[in-house]
């Protein structure tokens, strides 16, 4: 159980880092109002938004696993609560 929790904590950390990076790329791509209207920059913006959404989905999934699914499974399998910490 500890390894499951550790795995999902690592996943949450990686997903959070990816979200931060994707947000930075998107902000950088949108900083210049004239440049962001070019087709090349629009492509970068669309890709950055997709990357940001995917990273946010990963963050939400990892949070759900840590806060809901793992504790629920542990309770159903009668695992002592101290093992989840």
mmCIF file of N, CA, C and O in Angstrom:
data_model
loop_
_atom_site.group_PDB
_atom_site.id
_atom_site.type_symbol
_atom_site.label_atom_id
_atom_site.label_comp_id
_atom_site.label_asym_id
_atom_site.label_seq_id
_atom_site.Cartn_x
_atom_site.Cartn_y
_atom_site.Cartn_z
ATOM 1 N N UNK A 1 0.824 -1.196 0.000
ATOM 2 C CA UNK A 1 0.000 0.000 0.000
ATOM 3 C C UNK A 1 0.859 1.247 0.000
ATOM 4 O O UNK A 1 0.540 2.220 -0.657
ATOM 5 N N UNK A 2 1.916 1.194 0.764
ATOM 6 C CA UNK A 2 2.806 2.357 0.787
ATOM 7 C C UNK A 2 3.378 2.618 -0.598
ATOM 8 O O UNK A 2 3.540 3.776 -0.999
ATOM 9 N N UNK A 3 3.676 1.565 -1.332
ATOM 10 C CA UNK A 3 4.228 1.758 -2.675
ATOM 11 C C UNK A 3 3.183 2.347 -3.614
ATOM 12 O O UNK A 3 3.519 3.162 -4.475
ATOM 13 N N UNK A 4 1.912 1.963 -3.447
ATOM 14 C CA UNK A 4 0.839 2.558 -4.265
ATOM 15 C C UNK A 4 0.731 4.052 -3.999
ATOM 16 O O UNK A 4 0.640 4.858 -4.927
ATOM 17 N N UNK A 5 0.735 4.399 -2.732
ATOM 18 C CA UNK A 5 0.642 5.810 -2.356
ATOM 19 C C UNK A 5 1.854 6.574 -2.884
ATOM 20 O O UNK A 5 1.714 7.656 -3.456
ATOM 21 N N UNK A 6 3.039 5.992 -2.726
ATOM 22 C CA UNK A 6 4.260 6.652 -3.208
ATOM 23 C C UNK A 6 4.224 6.819 -4.721
ATOM 24 O O UNK A 6 4.609 7.869 -5.255
ATOM 25 N N UNK A 7 3.743 5.813 -5.427
ATOM 26 C CA UNK A 7 3.646 5.884 -6.892
ATOM 27 C C UNK A 7 2.729 7.021 -7.315
ATOM 28 O O UNK A 7 3.066 7.795 -8.216
ATOM 29 N N UNK A 8 1.577 7.133 -6.671
ATOM 30 C CA UNK A 8 0.633 8.180 -7.064
ATOM 31 C C UNK A 8 1.091 9.565 -6.612
ATOM 32 O O UNK A 8 0.776 10.557 -7.252
ATOM 33 N N UNK A 9 1.845 9.636 -5.543
ATOM 34 C CA UNK A 9 2.425 10.925 -5.154
ATOM 35 C C UNK A 9 3.454 11.381 -6.190
ATOM 36 O O UNK A 9 3.516 12.558 -6.530
ATOM 37 N N UNK A 10 4.261 10.422 -6.685
ATOM 38 C CA UNK A 10 5.221 10.757 -7.749
ATOM 39 C C UNK A 10 4.481 11.190 -9.017
ATOM 40 O O UNK A 10 4.877 12.148 -9.676
ATOM 41 N N UNK A 11 3.422 10.475 -9.348
ATOM 42 C CA UNK A 11 2.625 10.824 -10.526
ATOM 43 C C UNK A 11 2.031 12.219 -10.382
ATOM 44 O O UNK A 11 2.036 13.006 -11.330
ATOM 45 N N UNK A 12 1.539 12.545 -9.193
ATOM 46 C CA UNK A 12 0.986 13.879 -8.952
ATOM 47 C C UNK A 12 2.065 14.945 -9.111
ATOM 48 O O UNK A 12 1.840 15.983 -9.726
ATOM 49 N N UNK A 13 3.236 14.678 -8.592
ATOM 50 C CA UNK A 13 4.341 15.629 -8.701
ATOM 51 C C UNK A 13 4.749 15.832 -10.165
ATOM 52 O O UNK A 13 4.917 16.972 -10.621
ATOM 53 N N UNK A 14 4.881 14.742 -10.912
ATOM 54 C CA UNK A 14 5.233 14.851 -12.331
ATOM 55 C C UNK A 14 4.154 15.564 -13.123
ATOM 56 O O UNK A 14 4.446 16.409 -13.978
ATOM 57 N N UNK A 15 2.911 15.232 -12.849
ATOM 58 C CA UNK A 15 1.803 15.865 -13.563
ATOM 59 C C UNK A 15 1.731 17.356 -13.252
ATOM 60 O O UNK A 15 1.468 18.173 -14.145
ATOM 61 N N UNK A 16 1.993 17.713 -12.010
ATOM 62 C CA UNK A 16 1.999 19.118 -11.624
ATOM 63 C C UNK A 16 3.125 19.866 -12.337
ATOM 64 O O UNK A 16 2.927 20.985 -12.826
ATOM 65 N N UNK A 17 4.287 19.246 -12.426
ATOM 66 C CA UNK A 17 5.403 19.852 -13.160
ATOM 67 C C UNK A 17 5.054 20.029 -14.635
ATOM 68 O O UNK A 17 5.342 21.066 -15.231
ATOM 69 N N UNK A 18 4.429 18.999 -15.232
ATOM 70 C CA UNK A 18 4.024 19.093 -16.639
ATOM 71 C C UNK A 18 2.996 20.196 -16.848
ATOM 72 O O UNK A 18 3.040 20.909 -17.848
ATOM 73 N N UNK A 19 2.067 20.328 -15.916
ATOM 74 C CA UNK A 19 1.063 21.380 -16.009
ATOM 75 C C UNK A 19 1.716 22.754 -15.933
ATOM 76 O O UNK A 19 1.389 23.654 -16.704
ATOM 77 N N UNK A 20 2.647 22.904 -15.027
ATOM 78 C CA UNK A 20 3.369 24.173 -14.886
ATOM 79 C C UNK A 20 4.126 24.507 -16.178
ATOM 80 O O UNK A 20 4.071 25.640 -16.666
ATOM 81 N N UNK A 21 4.799 23.508 -16.755
ATOM 82 C CA UNK A 21 5.544 23.724 -17.999
ATOM 83 C C UNK A 21 4.610 24.068 -19.160
ATOM 84 O O UNK A 21 4.894 24.973 -19.943
ATOM 85 N N UNK A 22 3.499 23.352 -19.279
ATOM 86 C CA UNK A 22 2.548 23.607 -20.362
ATOM 87 C C UNK A 22 1.934 25.000 -20.232
ATOM 88 O O UNK A 22 1.747 25.698 -21.231
ATOM 89 N N UNK A 23 1.659 25.407 -19.018
ATOM 90 C CA UNK A 23 1.106 26.739 -18.791
ATOM 91 C C UNK A 23 2.123 27.814 -19.162
ATOM 92 O O UNK A 23 1.766 28.827 -19.775
ATOM 93 N N UNK A 24 3.373 27.584 -18.839
ATOM 94 C CA UNK A 24 4.423 28.551 -19.191
ATOM 95 C C UNK A 24 4.567 28.669 -20.704
ATOM 96 O O UNK A 24 4.706 29.782 -21.235
ATOM 97 N N UNK A 25 4.520 27.544 -21.406
ATOM 98 C CA UNK A 25 4.611 27.571 -22.875
ATOM 99 C C UNK A 25 3.434 28.330 -23.454
ATOM 100 O O UNK A 25 3.595 29.173 -24.358
ATOM 101 N N UNK A 26 2.243 28.074 -22.944
ATOM 102 C CA UNK A 26 1.052 28.758 -23.432
ATOM 103 C C UNK A 26 1.124 30.260 -23.167
ATOM 104 O O UNK A 26 0.835 31.067 -24.057
ATOM 105 N N UNK A 27 1.527 30.635 -21.988
ATOM 106 C CA UNK A 27 1.648 32.057 -21.670
ATOM 107 C C UNK A 27 2.667 32.741 -22.569
ATOM 108 O O UNK A 27 2.445 33.864 -23.032
ATOM 109 N N UNK A 28 3.789 32.065 -22.814
ATOM 110 C CA UNK A 28 4.819 32.625 -23.693
ATOM 111 C C UNK A 28 4.299 32.764 -25.121
ATOM 112 O O UNK A 28 4.590 33.749 -25.801
ATOM 113 N N UNK A 29 3.529 31.799 -25.576
ATOM 114 C CA UNK A 29 3.007 31.823 -26.944
ATOM 115 C C UNK A 29 1.979 32.932 -27.133
ATOM 116 O O UNK A 29 1.820 33.462 -28.236
ATOM 117 N N UNK A 30 1.290 33.293 -26.062
ATOM 118 C CA UNK A 30 0.231 34.297 -26.159
ATOM 119 C C UNK A 30 0.672 35.702 -25.768
ATOM 120 O O UNK A 30 -0.140 36.630 -25.808
ATOM 121 N N UNK A 31 1.934 35.876 -25.434
ATOM 122 C CA UNK A 31 2.389 37.162 -24.895
ATOM 123 C C UNK A 31 2.331 38.301 -25.922
ATOM 124 O O UNK A 31 1.992 39.424 -25.580
ATOM 125 N N UNK A 32 2.640 38.026 -27.178
ATOM 126 C CA UNK A 32 2.656 39.061 -28.211
ATOM 127 C C UNK A 32 1.329 39.027 -28.978
ATOM 128 O O UNK A 32 1.058 38.075 -29.707
ATOM 129 N N UNK A 33 0.492 40.080 -28.859
ATOM 130 C CA UNK A 33 -0.827 40.058 -29.489
ATOM 131 C C UNK A 33 -0.786 40.006 -31.016
ATOM 132 O O UNK A 33 -1.699 39.475 -31.639
ATOM 133 N N UNK A 34 0.257 40.528 -31.618
ATOM 134 C CA UNK A 34 0.354 40.502 -33.082
ATOM 135 C C UNK A 34 0.880 39.156 -33.551
ATOM 136 O O UNK A 34 0.332 38.533 -34.458
ATOM 137 N N UNK A 35 1.931 38.685 -32.914
ATOM 138 C CA UNK A 35 2.537 37.413 -33.298
ATOM 139 C C UNK A 35 1.589 36.238 -33.094
ATOM 140 O O UNK A 35 1.576 35.297 -33.889
ATOM 141 N N UNK A 36 0.760 36.299 -32.059
ATOM 142 C CA UNK A 36 -0.118 35.161 -31.777
ATOM 143 C C UNK A 36 -1.204 34.955 -32.824
ATOM 144 O O UNK A 36 -1.886 33.940 -32.828
ATOM 145 N N UNK A 37 -1.360 35.913 -33.739
ATOM 146 C CA UNK A 37 -2.343 35.775 -34.815
ATOM 147 C C UNK A 37 -1.783 35.041 -36.031
ATOM 148 O O UNK A 37 -2.540 34.706 -36.945
ATOM 149 N N UNK A 38 -0.494 34.779 -36.056
ATOM 150 C CA UNK A 38 0.092 34.083 -37.207
ATOM 151 C C UNK A 38 -0.258 32.592 -37.141
ATOM 152 O O UNK A 38 -0.437 32.042 -36.054
ATOM 153 N N UNK A 39 -0.362 31.952 -38.300
ATOM 154 C CA UNK A 39 -0.719 30.524 -38.313
ATOM 155 C C UNK A 39 0.256 29.645 -37.521
ATOM 156 O O UNK A 39 -0.177 28.719 -36.821
ATOM 157 N N UNK A 40 1.523 29.927 -37.617
ATOM 158 C CA UNK A 40 2.508 29.118 -36.886
ATOM 159 C C UNK A 40 2.302 29.252 -35.378
ATOM 160 O O UNK A 40 2.351 28.261 -34.637
ATOM 161 N N UNK A 41 2.078 30.463 -34.932
ATOM 162 C CA UNK A 41 1.881 30.697 -33.494
ATOM 163 C C UNK A 41 0.545 30.110 -33.037
ATOM 164 O O UNK A 41 0.437 29.600 -31.931
ATOM 165 N N UNK A 42 -0.469 30.172 -33.894
ATOM 166 C CA UNK A 42 -1.757 29.564 -33.559
ATOM 167 C C UNK A 42 -1.614 28.060 -33.351
ATOM 168 O O UNK A 42 -2.221 27.497 -32.444
ATOM 169 N N UNK A 43 -0.789 27.438 -34.182
ATOM 170 C CA UNK A 43 -0.535 26.001 -34.039
ATOM 171 C C UNK A 43 0.126 25.711 -32.700
ATOM 172 O O UNK A 43 -0.256 24.766 -31.996
ATOM 173 N N UNK A 44 1.096 26.531 -32.342
ATOM 174 C CA UNK A 44 1.783 26.362 -31.054
ATOM 175 C C UNK A 44 0.796 26.537 -29.904
ATOM 176 O O UNK A 44 0.811 25.772 -28.930
ATOM 177 N N UNK A 45 -0.085 27.523 -30.014
ATOM 178 C CA UNK A 45 -1.070 27.788 -28.958
ATOM 179 C C UNK A 45 -2.035 26.616 -28.811
ATOM 180 O O UNK A 45 -2.331 26.172 -27.694
ATOM 181 N N UNK A 46 -2.512 26.088 -29.932
ATOM 182 C CA UNK A 46 -3.432 24.942 -29.888
ATOM 183 C C UNK A 46 -2.755 23.738 -29.247
ATOM 184 O O UNK A 46 -3.343 23.054 -28.396
ATOM 185 N N UNK A 47 -1.506 23.479 -29.617
ATOM 186 C CA UNK A 47 -0.772 22.362 -29.036
ATOM 187 C C UNK A 47 -0.519 22.577 -27.545
ATOM 188 O O UNK A 47 -0.621 21.641 -26.742
ATOM 189 N N UNK A 48 -0.196 23.799 -27.171
ATOM 190 C CA UNK A 48 0.058 24.108 -25.760
ATOM 191 C C UNK A 48 -1.213 23.941 -24.929
ATOM 192 O O UNK A 48 -1.163 23.439 -23.806
ATOM 193 N N UNK A 49 -2.352 24.363 -25.469
ATOM 194 C CA UNK A 49 -3.624 24.199 -24.745
ATOM 195 C C UNK A 49 -3.961 22.721 -24.581
ATOM 196 O O UNK A 49 -4.431 22.304 -23.523
ATOM 197 N N UNK A 50 -3.724 21.935 -25.624
ATOM 198 C CA UNK A 50 -3.982 20.495 -25.535
ATOM 199 C C UNK A 50 -3.067 19.856 -24.497
ATOM 200 O O UNK A 50 -3.507 19.012 -23.699
ATOM 201 N N UNK A 51 -1.817 20.258 -24.485
ATOM 202 C CA UNK A 51 -0.865 19.746 -23.510
ATOM 203 C C UNK A 51 -1.273 20.143 -22.093
ATOM 204 O O UNK A 51 -1.191 19.341 -21.160
ATOM 205 N N UNK A 52 -1.735 21.364 -21.951
ATOM 206 C CA UNK A 52 -2.177 21.849 -20.647
ATOM 207 C C UNK A 52 -3.397 21.056 -20.160
ATOM 208 O O UNK A 52 -3.458 20.660 -18.996
ATOM 209 N N UNK A 53 -4.355 20.802 -21.046
ATOM 210 C CA UNK A 53 -5.538 20.010 -20.667
ATOM 211 C C UNK A 53 -5.154 18.589 -20.267
ATOM 212 O O UNK A 53 -5.668 18.044 -19.292
ATOM 213 N N UNK A 54 -4.241 17.990 -21.029
ATOM 214 C CA UNK A 54 -3.799 16.625 -20.714
ATOM 215 C C UNK A 54 -3.092 16.581 -19.357
ATOM 216 O O UNK A 54 -3.319 15.668 -18.557
ATOM 217 N N UNK A 55 -2.263 17.570 -19.091
ATOM 218 C CA UNK A 55 -1.559 17.626 -17.806
ATOM 219 C C UNK A 55 -2.550 17.834 -16.661
ATOM 220 O O UNK A 55 -2.412 17.216 -15.598
ATOM 221 N N UNK A 56 -3.540 18.680 -16.878
ATOM 222 C CA UNK A 56 -4.557 18.910 -15.841
ATOM 223 C C UNK A 56 -5.350 17.633 -15.578
ATOM 224 O O UNK A 56 -5.664 17.320 -14.423
ATOM 225 N N UNK A 57 -5.655 16.884 -16.624
ATOM 226 C CA UNK A 57 -6.340 15.598 -16.445
ATOM 227 C C UNK A 57 -5.492 14.645 -15.609
ATOM 228 O O UNK A 57 -6.020 13.937 -14.744
ATOM 229 N N UNK A 58 -4.184 14.614 -15.872
ATOM 230 C CA UNK A 58 -3.283 13.754 -15.093
ATOM 231 C C UNK A 58 -3.246 14.177 -13.627
ATOM 232 O O UNK A 58 -3.256 13.337 -12.727
ATOM 233 N N UNK A 59 -3.196 15.485 -13.385
ATOM 234 C CA UNK A 59 -3.199 16.002 -12.006
ATOM 235 C C UNK A 59 -4.483 15.578 -11.299
ATOM 236 O O UNK A 59 -4.451 15.057 -10.176
ATOM 237 N N UNK A 60 -5.608 15.780 -11.961
ATOM 238 C CA UNK A 60 -6.894 15.430 -11.350
ATOM 239 C C UNK A 60 -7.009 13.929 -11.094
ATOM 240 O O UNK A 60 -7.531 13.516 -10.058
ATOM 241 N N UNK A 61 -6.517 13.125 -12.016
ATOM 242 C CA UNK A 61 -6.568 11.671 -11.836
ATOM 243 C C UNK A 61 -5.698 11.238 -10.650
ATOM 244 O O UNK A 61 -6.124 10.418 -9.822
ATOM 245 N N UNK A 62 -4.510 11.783 -10.558
ATOM 246 C CA UNK A 62 -3.618 11.432 -9.442
ATOM 247 C C UNK A 62 -4.226 11.870 -8.114
ATOM 248 O O UNK A 62 -4.172 11.114 -7.125
ATOM 249 N N UNK A 63 -4.818 13.054 -8.088
ATOM 250 C CA UNK A 63 -5.464 13.512 -6.847
ATOM 251 C C UNK A 63 -6.617 12.586 -6.459
ATOM 252 O O UNK A 63 -6.789 12.248 -5.288
ATOM 253 N N UNK A 64 -7.406 12.209 -7.451
ATOM 254 C CA UNK A 64 -8.535 11.314 -7.181
ATOM 255 C C UNK A 64 -8.048 9.968 -6.634
ATOM 256 O O UNK A 64 -8.638 9.425 -5.697
ATOM 257 N N UNK A 65 -6.981 9.463 -7.211
ATOM 258 C CA UNK A 65 -6.447 8.193 -6.726
ATOM 259 C C UNK A 65 -5.981 8.325 -5.273
ATOM 260 O O UNK A 65 -6.273 7.463 -4.445
ATOM 261 N N UNK A 66 -5.262 9.412 -4.973
ATOM 262 C CA UNK A 66 -4.719 9.589 -3.624
ATOM 263 C C UNK A 66 -5.798 9.885 -2.587
ATOM 264 O O UNK A 66 -5.717 9.420 -1.448
ATOM 265 N N UNK A 67 -6.793 10.672 -2.970
ATOM 266 C CA UNK A 67 -7.780 11.124 -1.992
ATOM 267 C C UNK A 67 -9.016 10.243 -1.902
ATOM 268 O O UNK A 67 -9.690 10.248 -0.865
ATOM 269 N N UNK A 68 -9.310 9.496 -2.966
ATOM 270 C CA UNK A 68 -10.555 8.740 -2.979
ATOM 271 C C UNK A 68 -10.347 7.244 -3.212
ATOM 272 O O UNK A 68 -10.717 6.426 -2.380
ATOM 273 N N UNK A 69 -9.757 6.906 -4.346
ATOM 274 C CA UNK A 69 -9.714 5.498 -4.752
ATOM 275 C C UNK A 69 -8.844 4.621 -3.855
ATOM 276 O O UNK A 69 -9.284 3.542 -3.438
ATOM 277 N N UNK A 70 -7.631 5.046 -3.573
ATOM 278 C CA UNK A 70 -6.747 4.211 -2.736
ATOM 279 C C UNK A 70 -7.321 4.042 -1.331
ATOM 280 O O UNK A 70 -7.388 2.913 -0.834
ATOM 281 N N UNK A 71 -7.765 5.120 -0.665
ATOM 282 C CA UNK A 71 -8.366 4.917 0.665
ATOM 283 C C UNK A 71 -9.606 4.017 0.630
ATOM 284 O O UNK A 71 -9.802 3.190 1.525
ATOM 285 N N UNK A 72 -10.406 4.150 -0.424
ATOM 286 C CA UNK A 72 -11.608 3.325 -0.542
ATOM 287 C C UNK A 72 -11.241 1.839 -0.688
ATOM 288 O O UNK A 72 -11.817 0.978 -0.018
ATOM 289 N N UNK A 73 -10.264 1.561 -1.553
ATOM 290 C CA UNK A 73 -9.803 0.177 -1.724
ATOM 291 C C UNK A 73 -9.197 -0.365 -0.436
ATOM 292 O O UNK A 73 -9.418 -1.515 -0.076
ATOM 293 N N UNK A 74 -8.426 0.483 0.233
ATOM 294 C CA UNK A 74 -7.786 0.047 1.485
ATOM 295 C C UNK A 74 -8.836 -0.296 2.538
ATOM 296 O O UNK A 74 -8.721 -1.311 3.230
ATOM 297 N N UNK A 75 -9.862 0.527 2.641
ATOM 298 C CA UNK A 75 -10.926 0.238 3.620
ATOM 299 C C UNK A 75 -11.656 -1.060 3.260
ATOM 300 O O UNK A 75 -11.968 -1.865 4.139
ATOM 301 N N UNK A 76 -11.919 -1.248 1.970
ATOM 302 C CA UNK A 76 -12.641 -2.466 1.570
ATOM 303 C C UNK A 76 -11.808 -3.724 1.787
ATOM 304 O O UNK A 76 -12.349 -4.806 1.974
ATOM 305 N N UNK A 77 -10.472 -3.575 1.777
ATOM 306 C CA UNK A 77 -9.582 -4.720 2.019
ATOM 307 C C UNK A 77 -9.066 -4.761 3.451
ATOM 308 O O UNK A 77 -8.150 -5.522 3.761
ATOM 309 N N UNK A 78 -9.631 -3.912 4.312
ATOM 310 C CA UNK A 78 -9.319 -3.883 5.750
ATOM 311 C C UNK A 78 -7.835 -3.642 6.029
ATOM 312 O O UNK A 78 -7.239 -4.274 6.906
ATOM 313 N N UNK A 79 -7.253 -2.732 5.279
ATOM 314 C CA UNK A 79 -5.855 -2.359 5.483
ATOM 315 C C UNK A 79 -5.808 -1.337 6.620
ATOM 316 O O UNK A 79 -6.605 -0.395 6.639
ATOM 317 N N UNK A 80 -4.899 -1.482 7.558
ATOM 318 C CA UNK A 80 -4.793 -0.495 8.647
ATOM 319 C C UNK A 80 -4.508 0.911 8.085
ATOM 320 O O UNK A 80 -3.698 1.062 7.171
ATOM 321 N N UNK A 81 -5.181 1.938 8.607
ATOM 322 C CA UNK A 81 -5.009 3.296 8.096
ATOM 323 C C UNK A 81 -3.569 3.804 8.120
ATOM 324 O O UNK A 81 -3.181 4.592 7.286
ATOM 325 N N UNK A 82 -2.782 3.330 9.056
ATOM 326 C CA UNK A 82 -1.394 3.818 9.155
ATOM 327 C C UNK A 82 -0.566 3.428 7.935
ATOM 328 O O UNK A 82 0.432 4.077 7.638
ATOM 329 N N UNK A 83 -0.960 2.419 7.183
ATOM 330 C CA UNK A 83 -0.211 1.992 6.012
ATOM 331 C C UNK A 83 -0.350 2.977 4.864
ATOM 332 O O UNK A 83 0.445 2.975 3.934
ATOM 333 N N UNK A 84 -1.386 3.789 4.902
ATOM 334 C CA UNK A 84 -1.627 4.727 3.796
ATOM 335 C C UNK A 84 -0.811 5.996 3.916
ATOM 336 O O UNK A 84 -0.774 6.794 3.006
ATOM 337 N N UNK A 85 -0.143 6.211 5.013
ATOM 338 C CA UNK A 85 0.579 7.461 5.201
ATOM 339 C C UNK A 85 1.964 7.407 4.684
ATOM 340 O O UNK A 85 2.611 6.530 4.430
#
